[in-house]
């Protein structure tokens, strides 16, 4: 079996997950937030075995920047050799912009 990719999170992605959970807590549906964040983490964990499974982010069209769509969110990550770096977890209608 091939080596698994290592997964890490940018601070921006960690903040995104916290903000998602906070939103659902504030709406008094924390169970839905727990379920959704669990689903997002499951999608991310699968990248260790299948790092190229996400599509190329259309806004940038570069091979190493990819995303997985889990409605209503998009998990944006960078893949480099055997490393996956989760960059952002945003609502899918948002477009990415370079800083």
Coordinates of N, CA, C and O in Angstrom, one line a residue:
X1 N 0.8 -1.2 0.0 CA 0.0 0.0 0.0 C 0.9 1.2 0.0 O 1.8 1.3 0.8
X2 N 0.6 2.2 -0.9 CA 1.4 3.4 -0.9 C 1.3 4.2 0.4 O 0.4 4.1 1.1
X3 N 2.4 5.0 0.6 CA 2.4 5.9 1.8 C 1.2 6.9 1.8 O 0.8 7.4 0.7
X4 N 0.7 7.2 3.0 CA -0.4 8.1 3.1 C 0.2 9.5 3.1 O 1.3 9.8 3.6
X5 N -0.6 10.5 2.6 CA -0.2 11.9 2.7 C -0.5 12.4 4.1 O -1.4 11.9 4.8
X6 N 0.4 13.3 4.6 CA 0.1 13.9 5.9 C -0.8 15.1 5.7 O -0.8 15.7 4.6
X7 N -1.7 15.3 6.6 CA -2.7 16.4 6.6 C -2.4 17.4 7.7 O -2.2 17.0 8.8
X8 N -2.4 18.7 7.3 CA -2.2 19.7 8.3 C -3.2 20.8 7.9 O -3.8 20.8 6.8
X9 N -3.5 21.7 8.9 CA -4.5 22.7 8.7 C -3.8 24.1 8.9 O -3.1 24.3 9.9
X10 N -4.1 25.0 8.0 CA -3.7 26.4 8.1 C -4.6 27.0 9.2 O -5.7 26.5 9.4
X11 N -4.1 28.0 9.9 CA -4.9 28.7 10.9 C -6.2 29.1 10.4 O -7.3 29.1 11.0
X12 N -6.2 29.6 9.1 CA -7.5 30.1 8.5 C -8.5 28.9 8.4 O -9.7 29.2 8.6
X13 N -8.1 27.7 8.2 CA -9.0 26.6 8.1 C -9.6 26.2 9.4 O -10.8 25.9 9.6
X14 N -8.7 26.2 10.4 CA -9.2 26.0 11.8 C -10.2 27.0 12.2 O -11.2 26.7 12.8
X15 N -9.9 28.3 11.9 CA -10.9 29.3 12.3 C -12.2 29.1 11.5 O -13.3 29.3 12.1
X16 N -12.1 28.7 10.3 CA -13.3 28.5 9.5 C -14.2 27.4 10.2 O -15.4 27.5 10.3
X17 N -13.6 26.3 10.6 CA -14.3 25.2 11.3 C -14.9 25.7 12.6 O -16.1 25.4 12.9
X18 N -14.2 26.5 13.4 CA -14.7 27.1 14.6 C -15.9 28.0 14.3 O -16.9 28.0 15.0
X19 N -15.7 28.8 13.3 CA -16.8 29.7 12.9 C -18.1 29.0 12.5 O -19.2 29.4 12.8
X20 N -17.9 27.9 11.8 CA -19.1 27.1 11.4 C -19.8 26.6 12.6 O -21.0 26.7 12.7
X21 N -19.0 26.0 13.5 CA -19.6 25.5 14.7 C -20.3 26.6 15.6 O -21.4 26.4 16.1
X22 N -19.6 27.7 15.7 CA -20.2 28.8 16.4 C -21.5 29.3 15.8 O -22.5 29.6 16.5
X23 N -21.6 29.4 14.5 CA -22.8 29.8 13.8 C -24.0 28.8 14.2 O -25.0 29.3 14.6
X24 N -23.7 27.5 14.1 CA -24.8 26.6 14.4 C -25.2 26.6 15.9 O -26.3 26.5 16.3
X25 N -24.2 26.8 16.8 CA -24.5 27.0 18.2 C -25.3 28.2 18.5 O -26.3 28.1 19.2
X26 N -25.0 29.3 17.8 CA -25.8 30.5 18.0 C -27.2 30.4 17.4 O -28.1 31.1 17.9
X27 N -27.4 29.6 16.4 CA -28.7 29.3 15.9 C -29.5 28.3 16.7 O -30.6 27.9 16.3
X28 N -28.8 27.8 17.7 CA -29.4 26.8 18.7 C -29.7 25.4 18.0 O -30.7 24.8 18.3
X29 N -28.8 25.1 17.0 CA -28.9 23.8 16.4 C -27.5 23.2 16.4 O -27.0 22.8 15.4
X30 N -26.9 23.1 17.6 CA -25.5 22.6 17.7 C -25.4 21.2 17.2 O -24.3 20.8 16.7
X31 N -26.4 20.4 17.3 CA -26.4 19.0 16.8 C -26.1 19.0 15.3 O -25.3 18.2 14.8
X32 N -26.7 19.9 14.6 CA -26.5 20.0 13.1 C -25.1 20.5 12.9 O -24.4 20.0 11.9
X33 N -24.6 21.4 13.7 CA -23.2 21.9 13.5 C -22.2 20.8 13.8 O -21.2 20.6 13.1
X34 N -22.5 20.0 14.8 CA -21.6 18.8 15.1 C -21.6 17.8 14.0 O -20.5 17.3 13.6
X35 N -22.8 17.5 13.5 CA -22.8 16.6 12.4 C -22.1 17.1 11.1 O -21.3 16.4 10.5
X36 N -22.3 18.4 10.8 CA -21.7 18.9 9.6 C -20.2 19.0 9.8 O -19.4 18.6 8.8
X37 N -19.7 19.5 10.9 CA -18.2 19.5 11.0 C -17.6 18.1 11.1 O -16.5 17.9 10.5
X38 N -18.3 17.2 11.6 CA -17.9 15.8 11.6 C -17.8 15.3 10.1 O -16.8 14.6 9.8
X39 N -18.8 15.6 9.3 CA -18.7 15.2 7.9 C -17.6 15.9 7.2 O -16.9 15.2 6.3
X40 N -17.3 17.1 7.5 CA -16.2 17.8 6.8 C -14.9 17.2 7.2 O -14.0 17.0 6.3
X41 N -14.7 16.9 8.5 CA -13.5 16.2 8.9 C -13.3 14.8 8.2 O -12.2 14.5 7.8
X42 N -14.4 14.1 8.1 CA -14.3 12.8 7.4 C -13.9 13.0 6.0 O -13.0 12.2 5.5
X43 N -14.4 14.0 5.3 CA -13.9 14.2 3.9 C -12.5 14.6 3.9 O -11.7 14.1 3.0
X44 N -12.0 15.4 4.8 CA -10.6 15.7 4.9 C -9.7 14.5 5.2 O -8.7 14.3 4.5
X45 N -10.1 13.7 6.1 CA -9.3 12.5 6.4 C -9.1 11.6 5.2 O -8.1 10.9 5.1
X46 N -10.1 11.5 4.3 CA -9.9 10.7 3.1 C -8.8 11.2 2.2 O -8.3 10.4 1.4
X47 N -8.5 12.4 2.3 CA -7.4 13.0 1.5 C -6.0 12.3 1.8 O -5.1 12.3 0.9
X48 N -5.9 11.7 3.0 CA -4.6 11.0 3.3 C -4.4 9.9 2.3 O -3.2 9.7 1.9
X49 N -5.4 9.2 1.9 CA -5.3 8.1 0.9 C -5.5 8.6 -0.5 O -5.0 7.9 -1.5
X50 N -6.3 9.6 -0.7 CA -6.6 10.1 -2.1 C -6.4 11.6 -2.2 O -7.4 12.3 -2.4
X51 N -5.2 12.1 -2.1 CA -5.0 13.5 -2.1 C -5.3 14.2 -3.5 O -5.6 15.4 -3.5
X52 N -5.4 13.5 -4.5 CA -5.7 14.1 -5.8 C -7.2 14.0 -6.2 O -7.6 14.3 -7.3
X53 N -8.0 13.5 -5.2 CA -9.4 13.3 -5.5 C -10.2 14.6 -5.7 O -11.3 14.5 -6.3
X54 N -9.8 15.7 -5.1 CA -10.5 16.9 -5.3 C -10.2 17.5 -6.6 O -9.2 17.2 -7.3
X55 N -11.1 18.4 -7.1 CA -11.0 19.0 -8.4 C -10.1 20.2 -8.2 O -9.9 20.8 -7.1
X56 N -9.5 20.6 -9.3 CA -8.7 21.8 -9.3 C -9.6 23.0 -9.1 O -10.7 23.1 -9.7
X57 N -9.2 24.0 -8.2 CA -10.0 25.1 -7.9 C -10.1 26.0 -9.2 O -9.1 26.5 -9.7
X58 N -11.3 26.2 -9.7 CA -11.5 26.9 -11.0 C -11.0 28.3 -11.0 O -10.5 28.8 -12.0
X59 N -11.0 29.0 -9.9 CA -10.6 30.4 -9.8 C -9.1 30.6 -10.1 O -8.7 31.6 -10.5
X60 N -8.3 29.5 -9.8 CA -6.9 29.6 -10.0 C -6.3 28.7 -11.1 O -5.3 29.0 -11.7
X61 N -7.0 27.5 -11.3 CA -6.6 26.6 -12.4 C -5.1 26.2 -12.3 O -4.4 26.2 -13.3
X62 N -4.7 25.9 -11.1 CA -3.3 25.3 -10.9 C -3.4 23.9 -10.2 O -4.3 23.7 -9.4
X63 N -2.6 23.1 -10.7 CA -2.7 21.6 -10.3 C -2.6 21.4 -8.8 O -3.3 20.5 -8.2
X64 N -1.8 22.2 -8.0 CA -1.6 21.9 -6.6 C -2.7 22.5 -5.7 O -2.7 22.2 -4.5
X65 N -3.6 23.3 -6.2 CA -4.7 23.9 -5.4 C -6.0 23.2 -5.8 O -6.5 23.4 -6.9
X66 N -6.5 22.5 -4.8 CA -7.7 21.6 -5.1 C -8.8 21.9 -4.1 O -8.6 22.5 -3.1
X67 N -10.0 21.3 -4.4 CA -11.1 21.5 -3.5 C -12.0 20.3 -3.5 O -12.1 19.6 -4.5
X68 N -12.7 20.1 -2.4 CA -13.7 19.1 -2.3 C -15.0 19.9 -2.0 O -15.0 20.7 -1.1
X69 N -16.1 19.6 -2.7 CA -17.3 20.2 -2.4 C -18.2 19.3 -1.5 O -18.4 18.1 -1.8
X70 N -18.6 19.9 -0.4 CA -19.5 19.2 0.5 C -20.6 20.2 0.9 O -20.4 21.1 1.8
X71 N -21.6 20.3 0.0 CA -22.6 21.4 0.2 C -23.1 21.6 1.6 O -23.3 20.6 2.3
X72 N -23.1 22.8 2.0 CA -22.9 24.0 1.3 C -21.5 24.6 1.3 O -21.2 25.8 1.2
X73 N -20.5 23.7 1.6 CA -19.1 24.1 1.8 C -18.2 23.6 0.8 O -18.4 22.6 0.1
X74 N -17.0 24.3 0.6 CA -15.9 23.8 -0.2 C -14.7 23.8 0.7 O -14.4 24.7 1.4
X75 N -14.0 22.6 0.7 CA -12.8 22.4 1.4 C -11.7 22.6 0.4 O -11.4 21.9 -0.5
X76 N -10.9 23.7 0.6 CA -9.8 24.1 -0.3 C -8.5 23.6 0.3 O -8.3 23.9 1.5
X77 N -7.7 22.9 -0.5 CA -6.4 22.4 0.1 C -5.3 22.5 -1.0 O -5.6 22.6 -2.2
X78 N -4.1 22.5 -0.5 CA -2.9 22.5 -1.3 C -2.3 21.1 -1.2 O -2.1 20.6 -0.1
X79 N -1.9 20.6 -2.3 CA -1.2 19.3 -2.3 C 0.2 19.4 -2.9 O 0.4 20.0 -3.9
X80 N 1.2 19.0 -2.1 CA 2.6 19.0 -2.5 C 3.2 17.7 -2.1 O 3.4 17.5 -0.9
X81 N 3.6 16.9 -3.1 CA 4.2 15.6 -2.8 C 3.3 14.8 -1.9 O 2.3 14.4 -2.3
X82 N 3.7 14.6 -0.7 CA 2.9 13.7 0.2 C 2.3 14.6 1.3 O 2.1 14.0 2.4
X83 N 2.0 15.8 1.1 CA 1.5 16.7 2.1 C 0.2 17.4 1.6 O 0.2 18.0 0.5
X84 N -0.8 17.3 2.4 CA -2.1 18.0 2.1 C -2.2 19.1 3.2 O -2.1 18.8 4.4
X85 N -2.4 20.3 2.8 CA -2.6 21.4 3.7 C -4.0 22.0 3.5 O -4.2 22.6 2.4
X86 N -4.8 21.9 4.4 CA -6.2 22.5 4.3 C -6.0 24.0 4.5 O -5.5 24.4 5.5
X87 N -6.5 24.7 3.5 CA -6.3 26.2 3.5 C -7.6 26.9 4.0 O -7.5 27.8 4.8
X88 N -8.7 26.5 3.4 CA -10.0 27.2 3.8 C -11.1 26.2 3.8 O -11.1 25.2 3.0
X89 N -12.2 26.5 4.5 CA -13.4 25.8 4.5 C -14.5 26.8 4.4 O -14.8 27.4 5.4
X90 N -15.0 27.1 3.2 CA -15.9 28.2 3.0 C -17.2 27.7 2.4 O -17.3 26.7 1.8
X91 N -18.2 28.6 2.5 CA -19.5 28.3 1.8 C -19.2 28.3 0.3 O -18.4 29.0 -0.2
X92 N -19.8 27.4 -0.4 CA -19.5 27.1 -1.8 C -19.8 28.2 -2.7 O -19.2 28.3 -3.8
X93 N -20.7 29.2 -2.3 CA -20.9 30.3 -3.3 C -19.9 31.4 -3.2 O -19.9 32.2 -4.1
X94 N -19.0 31.3 -2.3 CA -17.9 32.3 -2.2 C -16.8 32.0 -3.2 O -16.4 30.8 -3.4
X95 N -16.3 33.0 -3.8 CA -15.2 32.9 -4.7 C -13.9 33.2 -3.9 O -13.8 34.0 -3.1
X96 N -12.8 32.4 -4.3 CA -11.5 32.6 -3.6 C -10.9 33.8 -4.3 O -11.0 34.0 -5.5
X97 N -10.1 34.5 -3.5 CA -9.3 35.7 -4.1 C -7.9 35.6 -3.5 O -7.7 35.2 -2.4
X98 N -7.0 36.0 -4.3 CA -5.6 36.1 -3.9 C -5.5 37.3 -2.9 O -6.1 38.4 -3.2
X99 N -4.7 37.2 -1.9 CA -4.6 38.4 -1.0 C -3.9 39.6 -1.7 O -3.2 39.4 -2.6

